[in-house]
Coordinates of C-alpha atoms and ligand atoms in Angstrom, one line a residue:
M243 CA 96.9 104.1 92.4
R244 CA 99.0 101.2 91.0
S245 CA 99.9 98.5 93.3
F246 CA 102.9 96.2 93.3
N247 CA 103.5 92.9 95.1
F248 CA 107.0 92.2 96.4
S249 CA 106.1 88.8 97.9
A250 CA 108.8 86.1 97.7
G251 CA 106.3 83.5 96.7
P252 CA 103.6 82.9 95.7
A253 CA 104.7 86.0 93.8
T254 CA 103.6 88.5 91.3
L255 CA 102.8 87.2 87.8
P256 CA 102.8 89.2 84.5
T257 CA 99.6 91.3 84.3
E258 CA 99.3 90.1 80.6
V259 CA 99.2 86.5 81.7
I260 CA 96.6 87.1 84.5
T261 CA 94.4 88.9 81.9
Q262 CA 94.9 86.0 79.4
V263 CA 94.0 83.5 82.1
Q264 CA 90.8 85.4 82.9
Q265 CA 89.8 85.6 79.2
E266 CA 90.6 82.0 78.4
L267 CA 89.4 80.4 81.6
P268 CA 85.7 79.7 80.7
D269 CA 86.3 78.2 77.3
W270 CA 89.6 76.8 76.3
R271 CA 90.1 77.3 72.5
G272 CA 86.5 76.7 71.7
T273 CA 86.2 73.4 73.5
G274 CA 83.4 74.7 75.6
M275 CA 85.4 73.7 78.7
S276 CA 87.7 75.4 81.0
V277 CA 91.3 74.2 80.9
M278 CA 90.7 73.2 84.6
E279 CA 88.0 70.8 83.4
L280 CA 90.0 69.0 80.7
S281 CA 91.0 65.5 81.3
H282 CA 94.7 65.2 81.8
R283 CA 94.5 62.2 79.3
S284 CA 92.8 64.3 76.6
P285 CA 94.6 65.3 73.4
E286 CA 94.0 68.9 74.4
F287 CA 95.9 68.7 77.6
A288 CA 98.6 66.5 76.0
G289 CA 99.1 69.3 73.6
I290 CA 99.4 71.9 76.4
L291 CA 102.0 69.7 78.2
I292 CA 104.1 69.2 75.0
E293 CA 104.0 72.9 74.1
T294 CA 104.9 73.9 77.6
E295 CA 107.9 71.6 77.6
L296 CA 109.0 72.7 74.2
D297 CA 108.8 76.4 75.1
L298 CA 110.9 75.7 78.3
R299 CA 113.4 73.7 76.2
E300 CA 113.7 76.6 73.8
L301 CA 114.1 79.3 76.5
L302 CA 116.8 77.4 78.3
A303 CA 118.3 75.7 75.2
I304 CA 118.0 72.4 77.1
P305 CA 120.2 69.8 75.4
E306 CA 118.5 66.7 74.0
H307 CA 120.0 64.3 76.5
Y308 CA 118.1 66.0 79.4
R309 CA 114.5 65.0 80.4
V310 CA 112.0 67.4 81.9
V311 CA 109.5 66.3 84.5
F312 CA 106.6 68.3 86.0
C313 CA 105.7 67.3 89.6
Q314 CA 102.8 68.0 91.9
E315 CA 105.0 68.5 94.9
G316 CA 106.8 71.7 95.8
A317 CA 110.6 72.2 95.5
S318 CA 110.9 70.7 99.0
A319 CA 110.0 67.2 97.8
H320 CA 113.1 67.1 95.7
W321 CA 115.2 67.2 98.8
D322 CA 114.0 63.6 99.3
M323 CA 113.8 62.7 95.6
I324 CA 117.4 63.6 94.9
P325 CA 119.0 61.2 97.5
L326 CA 116.4 58.5 96.8
N327 CA 117.2 58.6 93.1
L328 CA 120.8 59.7 92.8
L329 CA 122.6 57.9 95.7
Q330 CA 122.4 54.5 93.9
G331 CA 123.9 52.7 96.8
N332 CA 126.5 55.4 97.6
T333 CA 126.3 56.6 101.2
R334 CA 128.0 60.0 100.7
A335 CA 126.9 63.3 99.2
D336 CA 128.2 66.9 99.2
Y337 CA 126.1 69.8 100.1
I338 CA 127.0 73.5 100.0
E339 CA 125.5 75.6 102.7
T340 CA 124.8 79.2 101.8
G341 CA 121.6 80.1 103.5
Y342 CA 118.1 79.0 104.7
W343 CA 117.0 76.9 101.7
S344 CA 120.3 75.1 101.1
Y345 CA 120.3 74.2 104.8
R346 CA 116.8 72.8 104.6
A347 CA 118.0 70.5 101.8
I348 CA 120.9 69.4 104.1
E349 CA 118.6 68.5 106.9
E350 CA 116.5 66.4 104.7
G351 CA 119.5 64.8 102.9
R352 CA 120.8 63.6 106.3
R353 CA 117.8 61.2 106.5
Y354 CA 119.4 59.2 103.6
C355 CA 123.2 59.6 103.6
N356 CA 126.3 61.0 105.2
V357 CA 126.1 64.6 104.3
N358 CA 129.4 66.4 103.8
I359 CA 129.0 70.1 104.1
A360 CA 131.8 70.9 101.7
A361 CA 131.5 74.7 102.2
S362 CA 129.4 76.9 104.5
N363 CA 129.0 80.6 105.1
R364 CA 127.3 80.2 108.4
V365 CA 130.1 81.9 110.3
D366 CA 129.7 84.9 108.0
Q367 CA 126.0 84.9 108.8
F368 CA 125.1 83.9 105.2
C369 CA 126.3 87.2 103.8
A370 CA 128.7 86.0 101.1
I371 CA 129.2 82.9 99.0
P372 CA 132.2 80.8 100.0
D373 CA 134.9 81.0 97.3
Q374 CA 135.3 77.7 95.5
S375 CA 139.0 77.5 96.5
E376 CA 137.8 76.8 100.1
W377 CA 135.4 74.0 99.2
R378 CA 136.3 70.5 100.5
L379 CA 134.6 68.4 97.9
D380 CA 134.5 64.6 98.2
P381 CA 135.5 63.0 94.9
K382 CA 133.4 59.9 95.8
A383 CA 130.2 61.8 96.6
A384 CA 127.1 60.7 94.7
Y385 CA 126.4 64.4 93.9
V386 CA 127.0 68.0 95.0
H387 CA 123.9 69.9 95.9
Y388 CA 123.6 73.7 96.1
C389 CA 121.1 76.5 95.9
S390 CA 121.9 79.0 93.2
N391 CA 119.6 81.7 94.6
E392 CA 119.0 82.0 98.4
T393 CA 115.5 83.5 98.5
I394 CA 115.6 84.5 102.1
D395 CA 119.2 85.6 102.5
G396 CA 119.4 87.3 99.1
L397 CA 122.5 85.6 97.7
E398 CA 122.9 84.5 94.1
F399 CA 125.6 82.5 92.4
F400 CA 126.8 84.3 89.3
W401 CA 129.1 81.3 88.5
V402 CA 128.6 77.6 88.2
P403 CA 130.7 75.5 90.6
D404 CA 133.2 73.2 89.0
V405 CA 132.8 69.8 90.6
G406 CA 134.5 67.6 88.1
K407 CA 132.8 64.3 87.3
V408 CA 130.4 64.3 90.2
P409 CA 126.9 65.3 89.2
L410 CA 126.0 68.9 90.1
V411 CA 122.4 69.3 91.5
V412 CA 120.9 72.7 91.9
D413 CA 117.8 74.3 93.5
M414 CA 117.0 77.1 91.1
S415 CA 113.6 77.8 92.5
S416 CA 113.8 81.5 93.0
H417 CA 115.8 82.7 90.0
F418 CA 114.7 80.1 87.4
L419 CA 114.3 81.7 84.0
S420 CA 115.6 85.1 85.2
R421 CA 118.7 84.7 82.9
P422 CA 120.3 82.2 80.6
M423 CA 121.9 79.1 82.3
D424 CA 124.1 76.5 80.7
I425 CA 122.1 73.4 81.6
S426 CA 124.9 71.1 80.3
K427 CA 126.9 71.9 83.4
F428 CA 124.3 70.3 85.7
G429 CA 123.2 66.7 86.4
L430 CA 119.9 67.8 87.8
V431 CA 118.1 71.2 88.1
Y432 CA 114.9 71.7 90.0
A433 CA 112.6 74.6 90.8
G434 CA 109.3 75.3 92.4
A435 CA 106.9 77.3 90.3
Q436 CA 105.5 79.9 92.6
K437 CA 108.6 82.1 92.7
N438 CA 109.2 83.0 89.1
I439 CA 107.1 80.9 86.8
G440 CA 103.5 80.4 87.9
P441 CA 101.1 79.7 90.6
A442 CA 101.9 77.3 93.5
G443 CA 101.3 73.6 93.1
L444 CA 104.0 72.6 90.6
S445 CA 107.7 72.0 90.5
L446 CA 109.9 70.8 87.7
A447 CA 113.1 69.0 87.3
I448 CA 115.5 68.8 84.4
I449 CA 117.6 65.6 84.6
R450 CA 120.5 64.3 82.6
D451 CA 119.7 61.0 80.9
D452 CA 122.5 58.9 82.5
L453 CA 121.2 59.8 86.1
L454 CA 117.8 58.2 85.4
K455 CA 118.1 54.9 87.2
P456 CA 115.6 53.0 89.3
S457 CA 115.3 54.7 92.7
A458 CA 116.2 53.2 96.1
P459 CA 114.0 50.3 97.3
G460 CA 111.0 51.6 99.2
T461 CA 110.8 54.9 97.4
P462 CA 107.2 56.1 97.0
F463 CA 106.3 55.6 93.4
L464 CA 105.6 59.3 92.8
M465 CA 109.1 60.2 93.9
D466 CA 110.8 58.1 91.3
Y467 CA 112.2 60.4 88.5
H468 CA 112.8 57.5 86.2
S469 CA 109.2 56.4 86.3
Q470 CA 108.0 60.0 86.0
V471 CA 110.0 60.5 82.9
H472 CA 108.7 57.3 81.5
A473 CA 105.1 58.3 82.2
H474 CA 105.6 61.8 80.7
S475 CA 104.9 63.3 84.2
M476 CA 101.6 61.5 84.3
L477 CA 102.1 58.8 86.9
N478 CA 99.1 60.4 88.4
T479 CA 97.0 63.5 87.7
P480 CA 99.5 66.3 87.1
P481 CA 98.6 69.9 88.2
T482 CA 97.0 70.7 84.9
F483 CA 95.9 74.3 85.6
T484 CA 99.3 75.3 87.0
I485 CA 101.1 73.7 84.1
W486 CA 98.9 75.7 81.7
V487 CA 99.6 79.0 83.5
A488 CA 103.4 78.3 83.6
G489 CA 103.2 77.6 79.9
L490 CA 101.6 81.1 79.4
V491 CA 104.4 82.6 81.4
F492 CA 107.0 80.8 79.2
K493 CA 105.3 82.4 76.1
W494 CA 105.3 85.8 77.8
I495 CA 109.1 85.5 78.5
K496 CA 109.6 84.6 74.8
R497 CA 107.7 87.7 73.8
Q498 CA 110.0 89.8 76.1
G499 CA 112.9 88.5 74.0
G500 CA 113.8 85.4 75.9
L501 CA 116.2 84.9 78.8
A502 CA 118.9 87.3 77.6
A503 CA 116.4 90.1 77.4
M504 CA 115.0 89.1 80.8
E505 CA 118.5 89.3 82.3
Q506 CA 119.1 92.8 81.0
I507 CA 115.9 94.0 82.7
N508 CA 116.7 92.2 85.9
I509 CA 120.1 93.7 86.0
E510 CA 118.6 97.2 85.5
K511 CA 116.0 96.7 88.2
S512 CA 118.3 95.3 90.8
R513 CA 121.1 97.8 90.1
L514 CA 118.7 100.7 90.7
L515 CA 117.6 99.2 94.0
Y516 CA 121.0 98.3 95.3
D517 CA 122.5 101.7 94.2
F518 CA 119.8 103.4 96.2
L519 CA 120.4 101.2 99.3
D520 CA 124.1 101.9 99.1
S521 CA 123.6 105.6 98.7
S522 CA 121.5 105.8 101.8
G523 CA 122.6 105.9 105.4
F524 CA 119.1 105.0 106.5
Y525 CA 118.8 101.6 104.9
R526 CA 121.4 98.9 104.7
S527 CA 122.0 95.7 102.7
Q528 CA 124.4 93.3 104.3
V529 CA 125.1 90.9 101.4
K530 CA 128.5 91.1 99.8
H531 CA 128.2 93.2 96.6
Q532 CA 129.3 90.5 94.1
D533 CA 126.9 87.9 95.5
R534 CA 123.8 90.1 95.7
S535 CA 120.7 88.4 94.3
R536 CA 118.9 90.1 91.4
M537 CA 115.7 88.5 92.5
N538 CA 115.4 88.9 96.3
V539 CA 116.7 92.0 98.0
P540 CA 116.7 91.8 101.8
F541 CA 117.4 95.1 103.5
H542 CA 117.1 96.6 107.0
L543 CA 116.2 100.0 108.3
R544 CA 119.0 101.2 110.6
E545 CA 116.3 102.0 113.1
P546 CA 114.2 98.8 113.5
S547 CA 111.7 100.5 115.6
L548 CA 110.5 102.1 112.4
D549 CA 109.8 98.7 110.7
E550 CA 106.1 98.6 111.4
V551 CA 105.5 102.3 110.3
F552 CA 107.5 101.6 107.1
L553 CA 105.4 98.5 106.3
K554 CA 102.1 100.3 107.0
E555 CA 103.0 103.3 104.9
A556 CA 104.3 101.1 102.1
D557 CA 101.0 99.3 102.0
A558 CA 99.2 102.6 101.8
H559 CA 101.3 103.5 98.8
G560 CA 100.4 100.3 97.0
L561 CA 103.7 98.6 97.8
H562 CA 102.8 95.2 99.3
Q563 CA 104.4 92.2 101.1
L564 CA 107.8 93.8 101.9
R565 CA 108.2 92.2 105.3
G566 CA 111.4 90.2 105.5
H567 CA 111.3 86.5 106.3
R568 CA 111.0 85.8 110.0
V569 CA 114.5 84.2 110.3
V570 CA 116.3 87.4 109.1
G571 CA 113.8 90.1 110.0
G572 CA 113.8 93.5 108.3
M573 CA 112.5 93.9 104.8
R574 CA 112.7 92.0 101.6
A575 CA 111.8 93.2 98.1
S576 CA 111.4 90.3 95.7
I577 CA 111.7 91.6 92.2
Y578 CA 111.2 88.6 90.0
N579 CA 110.7 88.7 86.2
A580 CA 107.2 89.9 86.5
M581 CA 108.0 92.9 88.6
S582 CA 108.1 95.9 86.4
L583 CA 110.8 98.6 86.3
A584 CA 107.9 101.0 87.3
G585 CA 107.4 98.9 90.4
V586 CA 111.0 99.1 91.5
K587 CA 111.0 102.9 90.8
A588 CA 107.9 103.3 92.9
L589 CA 109.5 101.4 95.7
I590 CA 112.7 103.5 95.6
S591 CA 110.7 106.8 95.5
F592 CA 108.6 105.7 98.5
M593 CA 111.8 104.7 100.4
A594 CA 113.5 108.0 99.6
D595 CA 110.5 109.9 100.8
F596 CA 110.3 107.8 104.0
E597 CA 113.9 108.5 104.7
R598 CA 113.4 112.3 104.3
R599 CA 110.6 112.2 106.7
Y600 CA 112.0 109.9 109.4
G601 CA 115.8 110.0 108.7
Ligands
LIG812 C1 110.5 78.5 98.2 C2 111.7 77.7 98.0 C3 111.7 76.3 98.3 C4 110.5 75.6 98.9 O1 109.5 75.5 97.9 P1 108.1 74.7 98.2 O2 107.5 74.8 96.9 O3 107.4 75.5 99.3 O4 108.4 73.3 98.6 C5 112.9 75.6 98.1 N1 113.9 76.2 97.6 C6 114.0 77.6 97.4 C7 115.2 78.2 96.8 C8 112.8 78.3 97.5 O5 112.9 79.6 97.3

């Protein structure tokens, strides 16, 4: 029986990449050493790092005046790094609240500045993205922060906010590389690896040149983007193994045809699943249609007393990690780049059968 992992993160990786890791792990390109054992200062690892960055730049068509940094910390660390590096003496920043992860960034941002929540969908229970005409942006804010894919609530921005001259900062963790994005619209993009690009232990940031200034006094040295860029992400030992695997994932995406091809597959997978949910009276998805994430699909059984049976039977069918996040309950199917169409079809066919038996 085939098995599929619908975890939100750490999440499924392409089988091809897992096999390649297994094959290349004992002896990296004839060096007699595992990639895990290479010094981060060695020419071999320097080559891996450069290639990884170049592949990323190619995939996203990152303009030349943007720098890429690879960090040890998770995406969460950027909630501190962003104010520490971008406030530059300003005391105000705008944040858009659209769900769990954007709220966590807000809470952290409040340690450093006056957070203006320029828009929020809390009253709508995080089911729809507030229209930009309702946003109350502060033209004097140091930056505007938002999360372009809410991993837990299942909302995705299919448009880029227009914030004028204020730098736009985005948490792209859970849909990074799922489709093309115009990087030139952002001041700073960050993402944790373990959702869509690799194992846990790595995050990366793409930062526009003019925003790279010395950080606030007292900033821990590892949290200074400016020095990280200067040191080519080697202020200390970078997560070498994770960077290598992320690089293999980038090459896998290139072999699939790049981000435009990834997007087509992701549209197809998510459409199948949402169409099924909408056609069923047994399951429901509460996110507004136009804002539904292609990566994270939360849904509920109309009869929550069946939740545990559903999860148990799904596991027995090789469909794993479908339990929704504790803050929203129900189920969640994360269908990142590495989830195959076959996986989504297997899920739908199980769900249809479950509905026939219990509906
Ligand atoms: C998972 C996630 C985070 C937190 O990532 P860590 O690597 O655990 O710090 C932040 N933002 C989004 C959108 C996420 O999905």
